Phi, psi and omega in degrees: 000128179285132176260111182257124174260094199307317188251016188298330183242027176304137178068012177261144175250121187234132173258131177236121179265156184062041190269004183281336183200170174065216183299318180300318177298315179297319179296314181298318181296316180292318178302314181297318180291337179262016167105355183282147163283113192250126177256112181267127185236135174196160174272351177268142177292352175303335181295335179295316180296319179298316181295316180299322178300319178292317179299322179296338176271005180081017183265156185271096185219141176226160177235154172223129173263131184197154173267107186274004175281000177235150176297320179301320179298318181286328175298324175301316180300312181297316181297317179294322179297315183289345172289330185253349181215152184278350185202172174233121182261324190222136170236126173252104179275095187252347183296136178153181179134134183295141182265317181243155178230103181190159177302150190301327182293347180263353177285139174267161183305313183293330178291320178298315180298317180296322178297315180293318179300323184281320192252357176240309188297321178301326178286318177300311182294324178297312179301314182296320187289328183269351186301308184297316175299321179292318178299316180296331181273357179090011177142179180172183181227131174241122176248119179259121179277114181252209184198150172285001179290359174297342168233093189204178176239156171064021175203051184300316179299320176297317178300318179297319179297315181288331171298322175296321177299318180295318179293318176302316181301310183296314184290318181292323177297318178301313184289322189262358177305319178298339178266010178064034176250120176269142177226122184223145173249142172251115179270101182287139172269191177304130187227124175286119181224155175303151178303135182296135177290319175246107183291153177292324178249116184289340181269135178297149180290142172287171178298321178294319179295327176296321177297314180297322179293320178297327176298322175298312180302313182296316180296319180297314180294318182291332180283343179278135176298328181274355175055043180201167172274152174269191180246163173303320181297327176301316181289317181300316182297319179293317180298315182292324177300312184291332178283343186273168178292345176298336183253029188295347179255018178244122176200156173075015183235160172250119185255117178283132174240087201204020180065025176105354176281119184274353178075000000 
């Protein structure tokens, strides 16, 4: 059952990346229902349909399509947001996700680069792009969606990218605390989610890749004290709590939401 705190984000302007599906979609929907002017961002046009659904409910939602693997792409998001709102209060950096599942010796050079580009750079560019508007506004909140996969198997490049997200979170929070900007990471554990409409890897897995992926699933479940996967709503609730004023004394940390797996 979704717990909606109707007015928790009244008068807040929130950007959510990767908002077309999965955790990002859930976060954007809850933010809008809890009063935020919500900017849904994705490179897929699927984000238009999600935004229209919110608008049809009378909620304050806009979309921007952009490639967030580039600084220029994220600057477009910020510029479009500031056309429709006078400030930016919250950024949820949600873009990321492992593309391949296999032991590191089987990764090719271009695959490693693509993993880092997908799961590290959108968060770096997002943090950089919103800083000046947040500083000018007297503060803000940045939530970086990380992963417990920093201690995992068969996805080393992804683990390295999320380790970078955790370090970015700690260092940026240290630096920006005088500007009243909080920075927190949520390390998601194994999460049961609807099948992706647009898969991260366009090529179907080989039989060997299916075995390697199952090893990830088994290791993730076994590493959890609760021995299970969580739900999208588990992640959404944690992200929204940390983004809210209820968590105003929390910054500079990576919080695992993973049934006890510390990553």
